[in-house]
Tab-separated table of C-alpha atoms in Angstrom:
chain	number	residue	atom	x	y	z
A	8	UNK	CA	-6.186	-14.317	-19.193
A	9	UNK	CA	-4.875	-10.999	-17.258
A	10	UNK	CA	-7.259	-9.576	-14.720
A	11	UNK	CA	-6.199	-7.163	-11.774
A	12	UNK	CA	-5.376	-8.769	-8.420
A	13	UNK	CA	-4.819	-7.012	-5.029
A	14	UNK	CA	-2.724	-8.617	-2.500
A	15	UNK	CA	-3.096	-7.501	0.811
A	16	UNK	CA	-0.685	-7.030	3.684
A	17	UNK	CA	-2.018	-9.082	7.045
A	18	UNK	CA	-1.723	-7.076	9.720
A	19	UNK	CA	1.113	-8.260	11.616
A	20	UNK	CA	1.212	-9.486	15.596
A	21	UNK	CA	3.286	-6.164	16.250
A	22	UNK	CA	0.629	-3.673	15.335
A	23	UNK	CA	1.446	-0.514	17.605
A	24	UNK	CA	1.428	3.036	17.494
A	25	UNK	CA	5.155	4.130	18.436
A	26	UNK	CA	4.212	7.189	16.213
A	27	UNK	CA	7.253	6.164	13.807
A	28	UNK	CA	6.308	8.341	10.699
A	29	UNK	CA	6.846	11.906	10.324
A	30	UNK	CA	4.328	13.737	7.835
A	31	UNK	CA	1.975	10.889	8.714
A	32	UNK	CA	-0.893	12.935	11.078
A	33	UNK	CA	-2.684	9.988	11.837
A	34	UNK	CA	0.282	7.809	12.933
A	35	UNK	CA	1.902	10.597	15.157
A	36	UNK	CA	-1.790	11.972	16.214
A	37	UNK	CA	-2.176	8.004	17.730
A	38	UNK	CA	1.611	7.803	18.919
A	39	UNK	CA	1.720	5.953	22.811
A	40	UNK	CA	-1.943	5.252	22.188
A	41	UNK	CA	-2.811	1.000	23.017
A	42	UNK	CA	-3.197	-0.851	19.544
A	43	UNK	CA	-5.282	-3.840	19.144
A	44	UNK	CA	-3.445	-6.529	16.811
A	45	UNK	CA	-5.748	-8.862	16.995
A	46	UNK	CA	-8.767	-6.374	15.479
A	47	UNK	CA	-6.716	-4.981	13.076
A	48	UNK	CA	-5.861	-8.584	11.344
A	49	UNK	CA	-9.425	-9.298	11.664
A	50	UNK	CA	-10.593	-5.911	9.782
A	51	UNK	CA	-8.130	-6.247	6.871
A	52	UNK	CA	-9.610	-10.328	6.603
A	53	UNK	CA	-12.933	-8.588	6.523
A	54	UNK	CA	-12.187	-6.004	3.686
A	55	UNK	CA	-10.521	-9.257	1.553
A	56	UNK	CA	-13.820	-10.990	2.161
A	57	UNK	CA	-15.713	-7.817	0.584
A	58	UNK	CA	-13.277	-7.971	-2.586
A	59	UNK	CA	-13.961	-11.563	-2.910
A	60	UNK	CA	-17.653	-10.938	-2.645
A	61	UNK	CA	-17.365	-7.826	-5.264
A	62	UNK	CA	-15.982	-10.572	-7.424
A	63	UNK	CA	-12.401	-9.806	-7.601
A	64	UNK	CA	-9.352	-11.664	-7.130
A	65	UNK	CA	-7.582	-11.510	-3.844
A	66	UNK	CA	-3.822	-12.814	-2.557
A	67	UNK	CA	-2.001	-12.005	0.655
A	68	UNK	CA	1.644	-10.948	1.888
A	69	UNK	CA	2.704	-12.147	4.942
A	70	UNK	CA	3.637	-9.879	7.910
A	71	UNK	CA	7.256	-9.749	8.449
A	72	UNK	CA	9.295	-11.051	11.290
A	73	UNK	CA	9.364	-8.707	14.292
A	74	UNK	CA	11.695	-7.914	16.248
A	75	UNK	CA	13.854	-7.773	13.158
A	76	UNK	CA	16.832	-9.356	14.675
A	77	UNK	CA	19.276	-9.499	11.217
A	78	UNK	CA	18.321	-5.492	10.988
A	79	UNK	CA	19.195	-4.557	14.394
A	80	UNK	CA	22.721	-6.983	14.429
A	81	UNK	CA	23.548	-4.592	11.332
A	82	UNK	CA	23.389	-1.883	14.179
A	83	UNK	CA	25.601	-4.287	16.343
A	84	UNK	CA	22.873	-4.377	19.161
A	85	UNK	CA	20.527	-7.041	20.066
A	86	UNK	CA	16.809	-6.175	20.928
A	87	UNK	CA	17.361	-6.553	24.501
A	88	UNK	CA	20.221	-3.796	24.696
A	89	UNK	CA	18.667	-1.503	21.511
A	90	UNK	CA	17.380	1.992	23.142
A	91	UNK	CA	13.756	2.452	22.737
A	92	UNK	CA	13.597	4.082	19.496
A	93	UNK	CA	15.382	1.079	18.014
A	94	UNK	CA	12.978	-1.241	19.485
A	95	UNK	CA	10.373	0.459	18.391
A	96	UNK	CA	11.522	0.792	14.672
A	97	UNK	CA	12.742	-3.141	14.921
A	98	UNK	CA	9.176	-4.064	16.228
A	99	UNK	CA	6.804	-2.003	13.291
A	100	UNK	CA	4.171	-4.044	11.330
A	101	UNK	CA	4.116	-1.213	8.907
A	102	UNK	CA	4.821	-3.877	5.670
A	103	UNK	CA	1.349	-4.624	6.445
A	104	UNK	CA	0.897	-1.568	3.919
A	105	UNK	CA	1.254	-3.510	0.544
A	106	UNK	CA	1.348	-0.333	-1.718
A	107	UNK	CA	4.648	0.392	-0.493
A	108	UNK	CA	5.894	-3.275	-1.328
A	109	UNK	CA	6.623	-2.506	-4.943
A	110	UNK	CA	6.070	-0.693	-8.043
A	111	UNK	CA	4.268	-3.053	-10.515
A	112	UNK	CA	4.346	-2.538	-14.181
A	113	UNK	CA	1.912	-4.985	-16.171
A	114	UNK	CA	2.996	-7.116	-19.617
A	115	UNK	CA	1.393	-4.744	-21.669
A	116	UNK	CA	3.233	-1.751	-20.647
A	117	UNK	CA	6.950	-3.561	-20.446
A	118	UNK	CA	9.660	-4.181	-23.551
A	119	UNK	CA	9.970	-7.678	-22.764
A	120	UNK	CA	6.019	-8.636	-22.654
A	121	UNK	CA	6.615	-9.576	-18.796
A	122	UNK	CA	5.135	-8.261	-15.485
A	123	UNK	CA	7.824	-6.459	-13.739
A	124	UNK	CA	7.860	-5.630	-10.113
A	125	UNK	CA	10.584	-3.321	-8.105
A	126	UNK	CA	10.932	-3.442	-4.479
A	127	UNK	CA	10.591	-0.331	-2.592
A	128	UNK	CA	13.729	0.412	-0.460
A	129	UNK	CA	11.676	2.703	1.514
A	130	UNK	CA	15.126	4.512	3.162
A	131	UNK	CA	13.361	7.795	4.132
A	132	UNK	CA	12.106	6.284	7.513
A	133	UNK	CA	14.381	4.294	9.051
A	134	UNK	CA	11.471	1.670	10.357
A	135	UNK	CA	10.410	1.050	7.064
A	136	UNK	CA	13.920	0.944	5.653
A	137	UNK	CA	14.790	-2.281	6.635
A	138	UNK	CA	11.604	-4.291	5.167
A	139	UNK	CA	12.917	-4.433	1.523
A	140	UNK	CA	14.878	-8.200	1.694
A	141	UNK	CA	11.696	-9.935	3.278
A	142	UNK	CA	9.387	-8.232	0.989
A	143	UNK	CA	11.725	-9.108	-1.644
A	144	UNK	CA	11.819	-12.773	-0.546
A	145	UNK	CA	8.411	-12.796	-0.918
A	146	UNK	CA	7.727	-11.321	-3.920
A	147	UNK	CA	10.582	-13.648	-5.807
A	148	UNK	CA	8.663	-16.771	-4.426
A	149	UNK	CA	5.001	-15.390	-5.431
A	150	UNK	CA	6.062	-14.274	-8.773
A	151	UNK	CA	8.675	-16.913	-9.738
A	152	UNK	CA	7.025	-17.654	-13.301
A	153	UNK	CA	9.042	-16.802	-15.958
A	154	UNK	CA	6.298	-14.273	-16.946
A	155	UNK	CA	7.343	-11.880	-14.202
A	156	UNK	CA	10.550	-10.076	-13.829
A	157	UNK	CA	11.203	-9.192	-10.150
A	158	UNK	CA	14.219	-6.512	-9.448
A	159	UNK	CA	15.714	-5.480	-6.441
A	160	UNK	CA	15.505	-1.781	-4.871
A	161	UNK	CA	16.698	1.141	-6.275
A	162	UNK	CA	20.121	2.531	-4.185
A	163	UNK	CA	20.073	4.918	-1.237
A	164	UNK	CA	19.926	7.874	-1.206
A	165	UNK	CA	17.278	7.876	-3.714
A	166	UNK	CA	14.175	6.894	-2.064
A	167	UNK	CA	11.300	5.028	-3.622
A	168	UNK	CA	8.069	4.570	-1.350
A	169	UNK	CA	6.210	2.027	-4.214
A	170	UNK	CA	2.643	1.724	-5.792
A	171	UNK	CA	1.690	4.742	-3.589
A	172	UNK	CA	3.165	6.922	-5.776
A	173	UNK	CA	2.088	4.925	-8.813
A	174	UNK	CA	-0.943	5.080	-11.095
A	175	UNK	CA	-1.514	3.374	-14.287
A	176	UNK	CA	-4.415	3.983	-16.468
A	177	UNK	CA	-5.716	1.931	-19.490
A	178	UNK	CA	-8.556	0.779	-21.721
A	179	UNK	CA	-8.596	-1.994	-19.812
A	180	UNK	CA	-6.127	-4.132	-17.415
A	181	UNK	CA	-5.296	-6.208	-20.822
A	182	UNK	CA	-4.294	-3.243	-22.860
A	183	UNK	CA	-1.438	-1.301	-23.152
A	184	UNK	CA	-1.430	1.691	-20.093
A	185	UNK	CA	-0.061	4.906	-19.158
A	186	UNK	CA	2.277	4.622	-16.206
A	187	UNK	CA	2.225	7.588	-14.030
A	188	UNK	CA	5.024	8.241	-11.143
A	189	UNK	CA	4.011	10.982	-8.878
A	190	UNK	CA	7.417	12.121	-7.112
A	191	UNK	CA	7.976	14.631	-4.232
A	192	UNK	CA	10.289	17.666	-3.785
A	193	UNK	CA	12.805	18.065	-0.757
A	194	UNK	CA	12.516	21.535	1.490
A	195	UNK	CA	8.998	21.372	2.691
A	196	UNK	CA	7.408	20.973	6.153
A	197	UNK	CA	8.002	17.053	5.755
A	198	UNK	CA	10.336	14.961	4.093
A	199	UNK	CA	10.493	14.027	0.332
A	200	UNK	CA	9.720	10.750	0.290
A	201	UNK	CA	9.797	9.860	-3.876
A	202	UNK	CA	12.393	10.734	-5.606
A	203	UNK	CA	12.223	11.405	-9.060
A	204	UNK	CA	15.463	9.748	-9.886
A	205	UNK	CA	13.836	6.695	-8.055
A	206	UNK	CA	10.756	6.826	-10.430
A	207	UNK	CA	12.968	7.241	-13.764
A	208	UNK	CA	15.231	4.314	-12.394
A	209	UNK	CA	12.150	1.895	-12.162
A	210	UNK	CA	10.513	3.215	-15.528
A	211	UNK	CA	14.189	1.976	-17.332
A	212	UNK	CA	14.544	-1.121	-15.610
A	213	UNK	CA	10.866	-2.083	-16.368
A	214	UNK	CA	11.504	-1.156	-20.139
A	215	UNK	CA	8.505	1.345	-19.953
A	216	UNK	CA	7.920	3.316	-23.444
A	217	UNK	CA	9.638	6.800	-22.625
A	218	UNK	CA	6.389	7.593	-24.989
A	219	UNK	CA	3.505	6.508	-22.316
A	220	UNK	CA	5.329	7.196	-19.107
A	221	UNK	CA	4.472	10.582	-17.358
A	222	UNK	CA	6.714	12.003	-14.143
A	223	UNK	CA	4.580	14.052	-12.190
A	224	UNK	CA	5.141	16.331	-9.505
A	225	UNK	CA	3.431	16.096	-6.486
A	226	UNK	CA	1.944	19.468	-5.022
A	227	UNK	CA	3.777	20.651	-1.861
A	228	UNK	CA	0.455	22.018	-0.682
A	229	UNK	CA	-0.952	18.382	-0.707
A	230	UNK	CA	2.584	17.001	1.122
A	231	UNK	CA	2.660	19.574	3.653
A	232	UNK	CA	-0.998	18.937	4.458
A	233	UNK	CA	-0.171	15.400	5.079
A	234	UNK	CA	-0.555	13.768	2.007
A	235	UNK	CA	2.793	12.215	2.434
A	236	UNK	CA	2.398	9.611	-0.628
A	237	UNK	CA	0.210	10.100	-3.552
A	238	UNK	CA	-2.370	7.601	-2.822
A	239	UNK	CA	-3.493	10.007	-0.115
A	240	UNK	CA	-4.586	12.368	-2.665
A	241	UNK	CA	-5.161	10.565	-5.863
A	242	UNK	CA	-6.225	7.085	-7.089
A	243	UNK	CA	-6.835	5.957	-10.425
A	244	UNK	CA	-7.869	2.585	-12.049
A	245	UNK	CA	-8.692	1.521	-15.973
A	246	UNK	CA	-9.744	4.521	-17.844
A	247	UNK	CA	-10.802	6.442	-14.503
A	248	UNK	CA	-8.784	8.977	-12.424
A	249	UNK	CA	-9.981	10.026	-9.169
A	250	UNK	CA	-8.364	13.109	-7.565
A	251	UNK	CA	-8.225	16.207	-5.300
A	252	UNK	CA	-7.932	19.509	-7.226
A	253	UNK	CA	-4.548	19.978	-5.104
A	254	UNK	CA	-3.014	16.674	-5.475
A	255	UNK	CA	-0.340	17.887	-8.360
A	256	UNK	CA	1.830	20.592	-8.865
A	257	UNK	CA	0.848	21.245	-12.288
A	258	UNK	CA	-2.994	19.553	-13.061
A	259	UNK	CA	-3.117	21.387	-16.112
A	260	UNK	CA	-0.051	20.123	-17.888
A	261	UNK	CA	-0.538	16.306	-16.700
A	262	UNK	CA	-4.122	16.393	-17.304
A	263	UNK	CA	-3.079	17.230	-21.111
A	264	UNK	CA	-0.856	14.719	-21.146
A	265	UNK	CA	-2.883	11.873	-20.006
A	266	UNK	CA	-6.123	13.110	-22.557
A	267	UNK	CA	-3.466	12.848	-25.095
A	268	UNK	CA	-1.977	9.354	-24.719
A	269	UNK	CA	-5.540	7.751	-23.032
A	270	UNK	CA	-8.486	9.956	-24.904
A	271	UNK	CA	-10.982	7.650	-23.058
A	272	UNK	CA	-9.593	8.677	-19.930
A	273	UNK	CA	-12.451	10.485	-17.452
A	274	UNK	CA	-11.121	12.758	-14.592
A	275	UNK	CA	-12.918	13.090	-11.444
A	276	UNK	CA	-11.891	15.817	-9.664
A	277	UNK	CA	-12.951	17.121	-6.279
A	278	UNK	CA	-12.830	21.098	-5.556
A	279	UNK	CA	-11.074	22.450	-2.456
A	280	UNK	CA	-14.209	24.456	-2.330
A	281	UNK	CA	-16.497	21.132	-1.554
A	282	UNK	CA	-13.782	19.298	0.470
A	283	UNK	CA	-10.759	20.475	1.747
A	284	UNK	CA	-7.586	19.062	1.535
A	285	UNK	CA	-7.714	18.679	5.529
A	286	UNK	CA	-10.998	16.066	4.966
A	287	UNK	CA	-9.794	14.492	2.194
A	288	UNK	CA	-6.650	13.354	4.416
A	289	UNK	CA	-8.618	13.019	7.590
A	290	UNK	CA	-11.425	10.908	5.542
A	291	UNK	CA	-8.644	9.193	3.327
A	292	UNK	CA	-11.287	9.895	0.513
A	293	UNK	CA	-8.668	8.762	-2.145
A	294	UNK	CA	-6.900	6.348	-0.124
A	295	UNK	CA	-9.336	3.621	-1.305
A	296	UNK	CA	-9.424	1.225	-3.544
A	297	UNK	CA	-11.176	2.211	-6.949
A	298	UNK	CA	-11.739	-1.260	-8.886
A	299	UNK	CA	-14.194	-2.504	-11.638
A	300	UNK	CA	-16.629	-3.963	-10.965
A	301	UNK	CA	-19.918	-5.565	-12.512
A	302	UNK	CA	-21.477	-2.285	-11.514
A	303	UNK	CA	-18.797	-0.357	-13.015
A	304	UNK	CA	-15.815	1.456	-11.544
A	305	UNK	CA	-16.529	0.877	-7.764
A	306	UNK	CA	-14.965	2.993	-4.649
A	307	UNK	CA	-14.054	1.147	-1.650
A	308	UNK	CA	-13.604	3.902	1.024
A	309	UNK	CA	-12.735	3.333	5.008
A	310	UNK	CA	-15.862	3.942	7.411
A	311	UNK	CA	-13.813	7.441	8.216
A	312	UNK	CA	-15.600	8.942	4.807
A	313	UNK	CA	-18.725	7.910	5.514
A	314	UNK	CA	-18.345	9.755	8.918
A	315	UNK	CA	-17.161	13.328	7.415
A	316	UNK	CA	-20.114	15.203	6.063
A	317	UNK	CA	-18.574	17.327	3.377
A	318	UNK	CA	-16.928	14.132	1.806
A	319	UNK	CA	-19.696	11.758	1.761
A	320	UNK	CA	-21.846	14.339	0.516
A	321	UNK	CA	-19.507	14.581	-2.156
A	322	UNK	CA	-19.774	11.160	-2.900
A	323	UNK	CA	-23.374	11.106	-2.941
A	324	UNK	CA	-23.978	14.242	-5.516
A	325	UNK	CA	-21.491	12.615	-7.551
A	326	UNK	CA	-23.091	8.944	-7.799
A	327	UNK	CA	-26.070	10.403	-8.200
A	328	UNK	CA	-25.218	12.491	-11.484
A	329	UNK	CA	-23.310	11.289	-14.213
A	330	UNK	CA	-19.299	10.784	-12.859
A	331	UNK	CA	-17.782	7.967	-13.499
A	332	UNK	CA	-17.694	6.411	-10.257
A	333	UNK	CA	-20.800	4.232	-10.141
A	334	UNK	CA	-20.617	2.634	-6.781
A	335	UNK	CA	-19.053	3.495	-3.218
A	336	UNK	CA	-18.664	0.421	-0.765
A	337	UNK	CA	-17.219	0.976	2.848
A	338	UNK	CA	-14.901	-1.104	4.668
A	339	UNK	CA	-13.597	-0.595	8.597
A	340	UNK	CA	-10.448	-0.689	8.666
A	341	UNK	CA	-10.192	2.025	11.885
A	342	UNK	CA	-7.061	-0.104	13.274
A	343	UNK	CA	-4.791	0.849	10.444
A	344	UNK	CA	-6.072	3.948	9.658
A	345	UNK	CA	-5.204	5.240	13.076
A	346	UNK	CA	-2.028	4.098	11.702
A	347	UNK	CA	-2.029	6.376	8.673
A	348	UNK	CA	-3.321	3.301	6.481
A	349	UNK	CA	-6.178	3.320	4.401
A	350	UNK	CA	-8.131	0.597	2.232
A	351	UNK	CA	-5.176	1.511	-0.857
A	352	UNK	CA	-2.452	1.240	1.407
A	353	UNK	CA	-3.199	-2.137	2.457
A	354	UNK	CA	-3.069	-3.479	-1.050
A	355	UNK	CA	-0.807	-3.897	-3.349
A	356	UNK	CA	-2.077	-4.228	-7.164
A	357	UNK	CA	-0.700	-6.980	-9.895
A	358	UNK	CA	-2.109	-7.235	-13.010
A	359	UNK	CA	-1.356	-10.594	-14.255
A	360	UNK	CA	-2.529	-14.122	-14.733
A	361	UNK	CA	-3.483	-15.623	-11.547
A	362	UNK	CA	-2.412	-19.379	-12.855
A	363	UNK	CA	1.108	-18.056	-12.817
A	364	UNK	CA	1.049	-17.136	-9.266
A	365	UNK	CA	2.274	-19.263	-6.344
A	366	UNK	CA	-1.177	-20.520	-4.893
A	367	UNK	CA	-0.097	-20.024	-1.372
A	368	UNK	CA	-0.492	-16.278	-1.858
A	369	UNK	CA	-3.931	-16.458	-3.239
A	370	UNK	CA	-6.683	-16.620	-0.902
A	371	UNK	CA	-10.357	-17.659	-0.885
A	372	UNK	CA	-13.050	-17.311	1.821
A	373	UNK	CA	-12.332	-20.973	3.197
A	374	UNK	CA	-8.309	-19.627	3.314
A	375	UNK	CA	-9.294	-16.549	4.959
A	376	UNK	CA	-11.100	-18.455	8.167
A	377	UNK	CA	-8.452	-20.344	8.523
A	378	UNK	CA	-5.994	-17.443	8.622
A	379	UNK	CA	-8.646	-15.622	10.873
A	380	UNK	CA	-8.720	-18.712	13.691
A	381	UNK	CA	-4.775	-18.651	13.771
A	382	UNK	CA	-5.135	-14.749	14.394
A	383	UNK	CA	-7.774	-15.163	16.985
A	384	UNK	CA	-6.312	-17.833	18.657
A	385	UNK	CA	-2.448	-16.076	18.639
A	386	UNK	CA	-2.385	-12.381	17.872
A	387	UNK	CA	-2.165	-10.225	21.127
A	388	UNK	CA	-5.013	-8.534	22.002
A	389	UNK	CA	-3.289	-4.945	22.705
A	390	UNK	CA	-0.227	-3.573	22.738
A	391	UNK	CA	1.006	-0.458	24.721
A	392	UNK	CA	4.147	0.982	22.907
A	393	UNK	CA	5.437	1.942	26.022
A	394	UNK	CA	5.995	-2.041	26.656
A	395	UNK	CA	7.768	-3.142	23.412
A	396	UNK	CA	10.529	-4.387	25.628
A	397	UNK	CA	8.437	-7.015	27.473
A	398	UNK	CA	10.191	-10.548	27.011
A	399	UNK	CA	6.411	-12.118	26.984
A	400	UNK	CA	5.248	-9.737	24.197
A	401	UNK	CA	8.329	-10.509	22.194
A	402	UNK	CA	7.647	-14.029	22.670
A	403	UNK	CA	3.927	-14.017	22.001
A	404	UNK	CA	4.562	-12.017	18.764
A	405	UNK	CA	6.917	-14.207	17.630
A	406	UNK	CA	5.107	-17.678	18.451
A	407	UNK	CA	2.477	-15.800	16.202
A	408	UNK	CA	4.091	-15.400	12.996
A	409	UNK	CA	5.542	-18.715	13.191
A	410	UNK	CA	2.108	-20.392	13.638
A	411	UNK	CA	0.812	-18.291	10.586
A	412	UNK	CA	3.849	-19.284	8.065
A	413	UNK	CA	3.212	-23.026	9.326
A	414	UNK	CA	-0.277	-22.930	8.522
A	415	UNK	CA	-0.052	-21.348	5.054
A	416	UNK	CA	3.440	-24.050	4.495
A	417	UNK	CA	5.970	-20.798	4.523
A	418	UNK	CA	7.909	-21.577	7.087
A	419	UNK	CA	10.958	-21.935	4.704
A	420	UNK	CA	10.640	-19.306	2.629
A	421	UNK	CA	12.289	-16.365	5.159
A	422	UNK	CA	16.164	-16.739	4.087
A	423	UNK	CA	16.956	-13.376	3.031
A	424	UNK	CA	19.819	-11.164	2.615
A	425	UNK	CA	19.999	-7.759	4.565
A	426	UNK	CA	22.752	-7.215	2.373
A	427	UNK	CA	21.873	-5.018	-0.945
């Protein structure tokens, strides 16, 4: 049976605030502050528990090895000899944001009837550009069944940031859907991370029906305001699209196409007069998990959304009215939010038959408890980004990673090749 499964990234032991992501206002605002990797990982595990309690299927993606010595070797240096910026880029825990791991097209949408996953190249940001080999290694293990096709990255210079710029709408998860690729254009205040050429290449690789595939430009206004990915201003699930008024460059054409292809679509648009782009981005109202529960379409938002009066007032009015979102849940992911990643950033959605997935990547409450015990024992309590060169910190991070892989019976999976 096909169902949607959320694969959350486990927050790695090197989680720190080095401020490496241009255009990510939260990340740059918190640059140089002390992070709390143990608390960050535990918050992420609690979010997964909350998903399970809602009746959702839950999986995990593993933190990457940090520092990334292989990547530094490609740059003809070592961690000890590298300048501070390269050290920070090699130490980044940004793979925790699994929405950037890959773009996923479920089997009902593809020509060969398999679920296709294309690993994101993340070439725009140096600290993320070296994630794809390890992500690809995990995807090839988790989705090794013949029902999946796992693709390598789109080649540079075309930027691809994965599911954070991709939405799928359908009458149900198991029905044929409309796939929406949201791209950005160069020339603005911040880098254009998702290139249309990348989205088109992925659609071709996945064998999508061109008649049911839309390429939509994100508004330059949203990007300039700090919406570095589409999932900062829009999210979709089954027949519901939830978006800010200024999310798209030509919303009228997009909405018309969507209604033509999926007549049952419900569009919940938040007017800028009620929630400004600034409030939407600061609260991560749209960087939420929009999921299907017994109560109906449910929105899982960060606590920051409740703390923003304009945002919470809109949600309360919508829920009290006859809008498509019937339930709102809040989660505490404060440590991730401070680096610019909300509930939606932390998960990759895959519509699949759960029995075809490597069980080591699936979790239940007991397994989460076991991971939590490892985090409490081995994850650093705090990291000052100015102290990333400390050999003791490097040793602690590498030990923590090894302990987790050993506990999950994954110690041997990381045979990856950093050549394309």
